[in-house]
Structures are given as C-alpha cells and as structure tokens.
Short mmCIF file of C-alpha atoms in Angstrom, two decimals:
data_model
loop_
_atom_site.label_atom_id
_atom_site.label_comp_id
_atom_site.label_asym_id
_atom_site.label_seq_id
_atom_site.Cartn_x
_atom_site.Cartn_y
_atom_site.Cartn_z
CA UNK P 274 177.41 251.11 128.72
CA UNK P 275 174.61 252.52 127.32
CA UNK P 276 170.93 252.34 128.58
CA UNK P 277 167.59 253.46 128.27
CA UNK P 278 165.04 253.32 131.20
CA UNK P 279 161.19 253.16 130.32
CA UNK P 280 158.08 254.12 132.81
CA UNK P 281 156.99 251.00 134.07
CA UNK P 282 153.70 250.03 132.87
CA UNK P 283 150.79 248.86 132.37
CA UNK P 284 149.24 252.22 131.52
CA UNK P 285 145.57 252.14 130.91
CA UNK P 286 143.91 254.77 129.82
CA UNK P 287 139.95 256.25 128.53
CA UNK P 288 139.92 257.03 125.02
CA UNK P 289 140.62 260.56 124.29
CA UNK P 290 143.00 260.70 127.12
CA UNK P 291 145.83 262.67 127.00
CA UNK P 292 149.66 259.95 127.00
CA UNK P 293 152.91 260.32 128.12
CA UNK P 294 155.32 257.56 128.24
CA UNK P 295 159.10 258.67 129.68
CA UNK P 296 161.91 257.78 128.25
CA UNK P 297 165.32 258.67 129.63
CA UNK P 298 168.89 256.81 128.44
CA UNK P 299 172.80 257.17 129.12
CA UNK P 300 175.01 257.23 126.41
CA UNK P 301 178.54 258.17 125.78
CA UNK P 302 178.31 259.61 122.65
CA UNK P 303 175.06 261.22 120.42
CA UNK P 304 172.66 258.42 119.99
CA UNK P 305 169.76 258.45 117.33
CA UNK P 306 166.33 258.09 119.69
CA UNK P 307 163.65 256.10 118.48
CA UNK P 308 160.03 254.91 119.31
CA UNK P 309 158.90 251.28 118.48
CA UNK P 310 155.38 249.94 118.89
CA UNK P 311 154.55 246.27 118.86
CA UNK P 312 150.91 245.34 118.25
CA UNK P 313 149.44 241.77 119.87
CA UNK P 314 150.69 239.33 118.06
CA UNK P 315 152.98 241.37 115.90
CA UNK P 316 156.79 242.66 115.45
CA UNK P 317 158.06 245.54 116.18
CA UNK P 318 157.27 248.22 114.31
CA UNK P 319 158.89 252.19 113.98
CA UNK P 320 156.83 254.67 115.34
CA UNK P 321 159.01 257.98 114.82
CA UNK P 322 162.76 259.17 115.47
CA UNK P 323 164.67 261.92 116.18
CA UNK P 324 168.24 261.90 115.37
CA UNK P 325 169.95 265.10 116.78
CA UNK P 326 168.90 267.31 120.32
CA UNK P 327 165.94 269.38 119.62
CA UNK P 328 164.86 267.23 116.99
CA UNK P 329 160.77 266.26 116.72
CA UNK P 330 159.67 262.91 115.67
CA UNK P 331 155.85 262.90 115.03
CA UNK P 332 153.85 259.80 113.31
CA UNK P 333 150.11 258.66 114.09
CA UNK P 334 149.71 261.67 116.45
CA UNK P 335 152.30 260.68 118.43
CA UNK P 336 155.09 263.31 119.13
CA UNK P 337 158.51 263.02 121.33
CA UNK P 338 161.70 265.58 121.45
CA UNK P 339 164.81 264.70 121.67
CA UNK P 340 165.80 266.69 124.84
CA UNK P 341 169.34 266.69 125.01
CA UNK P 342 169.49 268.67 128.63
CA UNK P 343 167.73 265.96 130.25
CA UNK P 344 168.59 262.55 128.02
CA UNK P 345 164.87 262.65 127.56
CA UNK P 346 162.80 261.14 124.90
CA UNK P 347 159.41 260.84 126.29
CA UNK P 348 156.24 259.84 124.09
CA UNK P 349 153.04 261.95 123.81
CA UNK P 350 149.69 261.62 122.22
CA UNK P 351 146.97 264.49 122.75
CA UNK P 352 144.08 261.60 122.40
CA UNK P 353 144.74 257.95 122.59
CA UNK P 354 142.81 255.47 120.57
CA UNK P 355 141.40 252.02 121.40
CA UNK P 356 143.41 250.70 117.94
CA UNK P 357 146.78 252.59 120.44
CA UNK P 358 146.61 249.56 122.69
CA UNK P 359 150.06 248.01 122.23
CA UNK P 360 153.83 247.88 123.97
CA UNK P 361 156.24 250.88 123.40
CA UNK P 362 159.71 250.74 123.34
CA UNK P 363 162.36 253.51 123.40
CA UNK P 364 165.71 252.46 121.84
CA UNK P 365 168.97 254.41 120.67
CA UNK P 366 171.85 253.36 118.27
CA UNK P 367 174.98 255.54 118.55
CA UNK P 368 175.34 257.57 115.27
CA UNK P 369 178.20 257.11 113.28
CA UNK P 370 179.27 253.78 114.91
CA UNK P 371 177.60 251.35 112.57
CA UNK P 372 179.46 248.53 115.17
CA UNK P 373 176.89 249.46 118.42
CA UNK P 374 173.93 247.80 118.97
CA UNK P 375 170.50 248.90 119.42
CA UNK P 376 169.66 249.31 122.82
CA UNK P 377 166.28 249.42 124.11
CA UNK P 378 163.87 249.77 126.87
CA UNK P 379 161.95 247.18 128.70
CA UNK P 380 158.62 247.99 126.86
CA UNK P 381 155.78 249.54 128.27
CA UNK P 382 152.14 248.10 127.92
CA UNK P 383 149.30 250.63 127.36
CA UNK P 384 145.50 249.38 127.09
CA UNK P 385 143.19 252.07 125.97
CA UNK P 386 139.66 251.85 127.31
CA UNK P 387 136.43 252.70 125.34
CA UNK Z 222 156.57 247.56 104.61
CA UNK Z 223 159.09 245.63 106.06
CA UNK Z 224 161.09 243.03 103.96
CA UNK Z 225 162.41 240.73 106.74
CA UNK Z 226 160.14 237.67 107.50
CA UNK Z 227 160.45 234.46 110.10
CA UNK Z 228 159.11 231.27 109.71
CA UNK Z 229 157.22 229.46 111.19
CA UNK Z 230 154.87 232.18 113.41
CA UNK Z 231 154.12 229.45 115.60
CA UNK Z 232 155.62 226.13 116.66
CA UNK Z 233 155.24 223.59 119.39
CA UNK Z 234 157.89 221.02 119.73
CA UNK Z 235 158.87 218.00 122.47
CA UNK Z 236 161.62 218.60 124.51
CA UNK Z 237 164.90 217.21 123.02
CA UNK Z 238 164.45 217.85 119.25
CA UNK Z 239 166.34 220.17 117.31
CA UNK Z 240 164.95 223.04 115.92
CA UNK Z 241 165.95 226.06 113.33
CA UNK Z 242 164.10 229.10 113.25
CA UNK Z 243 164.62 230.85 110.01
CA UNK Z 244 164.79 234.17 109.18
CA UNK Z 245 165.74 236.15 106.09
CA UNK Z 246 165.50 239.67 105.22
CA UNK Z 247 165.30 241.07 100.66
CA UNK Z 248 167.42 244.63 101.80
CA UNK Z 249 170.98 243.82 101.47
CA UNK Z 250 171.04 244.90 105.45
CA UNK Z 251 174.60 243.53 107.08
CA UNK Z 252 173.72 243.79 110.81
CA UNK Z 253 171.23 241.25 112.13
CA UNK Z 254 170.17 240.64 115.58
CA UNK Z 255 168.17 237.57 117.18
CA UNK Z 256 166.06 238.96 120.36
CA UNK Z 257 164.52 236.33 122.78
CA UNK Z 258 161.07 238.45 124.40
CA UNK Z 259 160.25 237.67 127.66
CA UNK Z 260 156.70 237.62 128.88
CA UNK Z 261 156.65 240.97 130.71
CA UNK Z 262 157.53 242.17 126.57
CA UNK Z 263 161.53 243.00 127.72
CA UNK Z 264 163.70 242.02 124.39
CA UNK Z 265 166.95 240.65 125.51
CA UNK Z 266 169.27 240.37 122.21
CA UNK Z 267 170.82 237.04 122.24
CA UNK Z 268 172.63 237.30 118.79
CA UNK Z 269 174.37 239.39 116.86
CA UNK Z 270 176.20 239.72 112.97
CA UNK Z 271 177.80 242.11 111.55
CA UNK Z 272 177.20 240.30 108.30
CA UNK Z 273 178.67 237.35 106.14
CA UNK Z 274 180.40 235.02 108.53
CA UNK Z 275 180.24 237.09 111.50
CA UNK Z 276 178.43 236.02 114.58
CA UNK Z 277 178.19 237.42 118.16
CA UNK Z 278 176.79 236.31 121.59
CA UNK Z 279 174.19 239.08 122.99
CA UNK Z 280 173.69 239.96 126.31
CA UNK Z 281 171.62 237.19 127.47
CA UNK Z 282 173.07 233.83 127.70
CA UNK Z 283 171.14 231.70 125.33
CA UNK Z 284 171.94 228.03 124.29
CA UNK Z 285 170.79 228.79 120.94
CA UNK Z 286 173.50 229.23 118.04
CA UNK Z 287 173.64 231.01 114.74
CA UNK Z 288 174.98 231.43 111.03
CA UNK Z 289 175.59 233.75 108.93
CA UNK Z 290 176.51 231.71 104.89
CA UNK Z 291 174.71 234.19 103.12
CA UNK Z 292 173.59 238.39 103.77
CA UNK Z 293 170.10 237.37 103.90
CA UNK Z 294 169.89 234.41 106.10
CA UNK Z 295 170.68 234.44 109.50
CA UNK Z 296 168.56 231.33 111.22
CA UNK Z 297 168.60 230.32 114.77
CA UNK Z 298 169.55 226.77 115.77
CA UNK Z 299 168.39 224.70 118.87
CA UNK Z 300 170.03 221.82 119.39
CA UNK Z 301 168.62 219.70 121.78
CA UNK Z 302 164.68 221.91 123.00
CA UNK Z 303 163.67 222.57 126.50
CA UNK Z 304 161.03 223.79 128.17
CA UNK Z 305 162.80 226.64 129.62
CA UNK Z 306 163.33 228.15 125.52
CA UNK Z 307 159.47 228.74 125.11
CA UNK Z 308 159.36 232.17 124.05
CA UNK Z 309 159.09 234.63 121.56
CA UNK Z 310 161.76 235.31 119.41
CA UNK Z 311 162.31 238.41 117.49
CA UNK Z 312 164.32 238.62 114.15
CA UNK Z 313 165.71 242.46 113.30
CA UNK Z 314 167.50 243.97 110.21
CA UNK Z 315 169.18 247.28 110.84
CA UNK Z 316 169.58 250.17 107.68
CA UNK Z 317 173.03 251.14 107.47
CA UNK Z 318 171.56 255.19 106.97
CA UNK Z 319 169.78 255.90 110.02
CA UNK Z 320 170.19 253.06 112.01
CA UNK Z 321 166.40 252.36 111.68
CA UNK Z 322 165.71 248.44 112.60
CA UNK Z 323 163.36 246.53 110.75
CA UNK Z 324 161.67 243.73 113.08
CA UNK Z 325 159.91 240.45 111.60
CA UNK Z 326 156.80 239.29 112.89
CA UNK Z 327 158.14 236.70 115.01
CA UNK Z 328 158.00 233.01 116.20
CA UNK Z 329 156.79 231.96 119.14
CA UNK Z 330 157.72 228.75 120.42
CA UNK Z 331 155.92 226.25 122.72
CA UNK Z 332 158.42 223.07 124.29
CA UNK Z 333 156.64 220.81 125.71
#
C-alpha cells in the first residue's frame, strides 16, 4: 500500500537557521503531496501542496518540490522562526480516486531556539 | 478558515462511562475520517465515511464506533471508557477538488 516515511525528529534549531525536513512515499499511482503543520495545542493545519512532479508548493517561506525521480517531497525554509516551532506532517491522497485515504507521515517535531 | 469543529477540546471522564465526541463540519464534504494521535504526534486513522450511512474501520484497531445520519455529523462513540483511550483525537473533512483535508482542533481526552 501506500506510504510516506518522515525524518525522525525532534529537530531543534537557532533562529535564522536554514530547515529541511525529508519526505519520501510509495505509491502506485500519482498522489497529490502535501505539507501539514500542527501548532501546540492545535489541529492540523495545510501548509502548501503540490499536485503533479515538478510542481512547487510555497506558503510562510516554506518551499517543497514534488520530485517525481526520487518520490521526494522534502520541506525547506531559508530562516526558521521561533513562532515555526510545531509538528510537520507529509501526507498524499491518490488523485482521481476520491475512494483512497489520506496517508501520512509520523510527524516530525521541530523547536526553534532564540 | 476551517469550517469543521469538535467538541468538547478537553474532557476527563471515569473509567466505564460512555462517551460521544462530536464533530461536525458547514462544507457539504462526504469523506470524514476520525484519527486517534499518539503521544510521539503519529495520527493513526481509526475511522472512515465515505458519507451518509457509510462507515469504515481504519487501520488501527479502536473500540470506538461511529455514525454517519446526516453529511455533517460524524461523532465518535465510547461505550464503556478506559484508561488505555486517553488521547487525542483528530476530526478531518476532505474537499472533493484537491483532496485538501480540513482538520478540527481536536479533543483530548483524560480516563481516569
């Protein structure tokens, strides 16, 4: 079935730091990608998408390509924030198959120093 | 932004009682999920609808169970609480263009 495998976390990191957070999944057909970020105490939340290979999603400051090649969706941020602290999740849906399920990653926890 | 909301945020029940977590979403969305959070932040989906009167187990095991009367309900049932269900659980909507989800803000329950 389908998957997607996060870096494992935590991630802490000095503000102004440059992020990356890897994302790589297995799917049988041509997912959408997304990015979710969950705050403390919050729900989740879209952070950007991509929906075909080659495709940039970009919200916040935060950038990832959908890299078809390498099943790669991996999160970037030039300079992180304190106010960045939160989980991130990867996910796909299969496009065009309204019946699949999301599927997401475990979640990775960044902290942002000051 | 988002037009899906749970209630209540917070609850802390004795073991035994029954319990229904509600949640209901205002954007006419068919698919619904229930997703039980563990504390390392993993989301294991434990429900599933495709809409009116269609319910699904997820991939974790849950002794939970759900209903689906009307397109913008789709609460959460407990029967008999234990310990072992204190968690958070997640309520998601899902956009039929785009297949974005749309998450509420959650419930996290305490048995005690």
């Amino acid at each position: 079935g389908d998957s997607v495998t996060q870096m494992e976390g935590p991630v802490t990191l000095s503000e102004e730091a440059f992020l990356t957070i890897n994302c790589t999944y297995t799917a049988t057909g041509y997912p959408s990608l997304f990015w979710y970020v969950q705050y403390p105490g919050e729900g989740l939340q879209l952070l950007l998408k991509a929906t075909k290979a080659d495709d940039k999603g970009s919200n916040k400051g935060f950038e990832a390509t959908y890299r078809k090649e390498t099943t790669s969706f991996h999160l970037e941020k030039g300079s992180v924030q304190v106010s960045d602290s939160a989980v991130y999740f990867c996910a796909l849906i299969e496009r065009d198959n309204y019946g699949q399920n999301f599927v997401f990653g475990p979640g990775t926890r960044l902290s942002v120093l000051p | 932004e988002a037009d899906i909301y749970q209630t209540p945020r917070y609850l802390v029940i004795g073991t035994g009682k029954k319990i229904t977590l509600e949640c209901s979403q205002t954007m006419g969305h068919d698919k619904m999920y229930w997703y039980q959070q563990d504390p390392g932040m993993e989301l294991h989906l434990i429900h599933y609808s495709y809409g009116v009167n269609s319910t699904e187990k997820g991939d974790l095991s849950s002794e939970s169970t759900v209903s689906r009367i009307r397109t913008e309900h789709f609460p959460l049932t407990l029967e008999s609480a234990r310990p072992s269900h204190t968690s958070q659980y997640l309520c998601a909507s899902v956009s039929p263009t785009g297949g974005r989800a749309f998450f509420g803000q959650g419930t996290r329950l305490t048995v005690v």
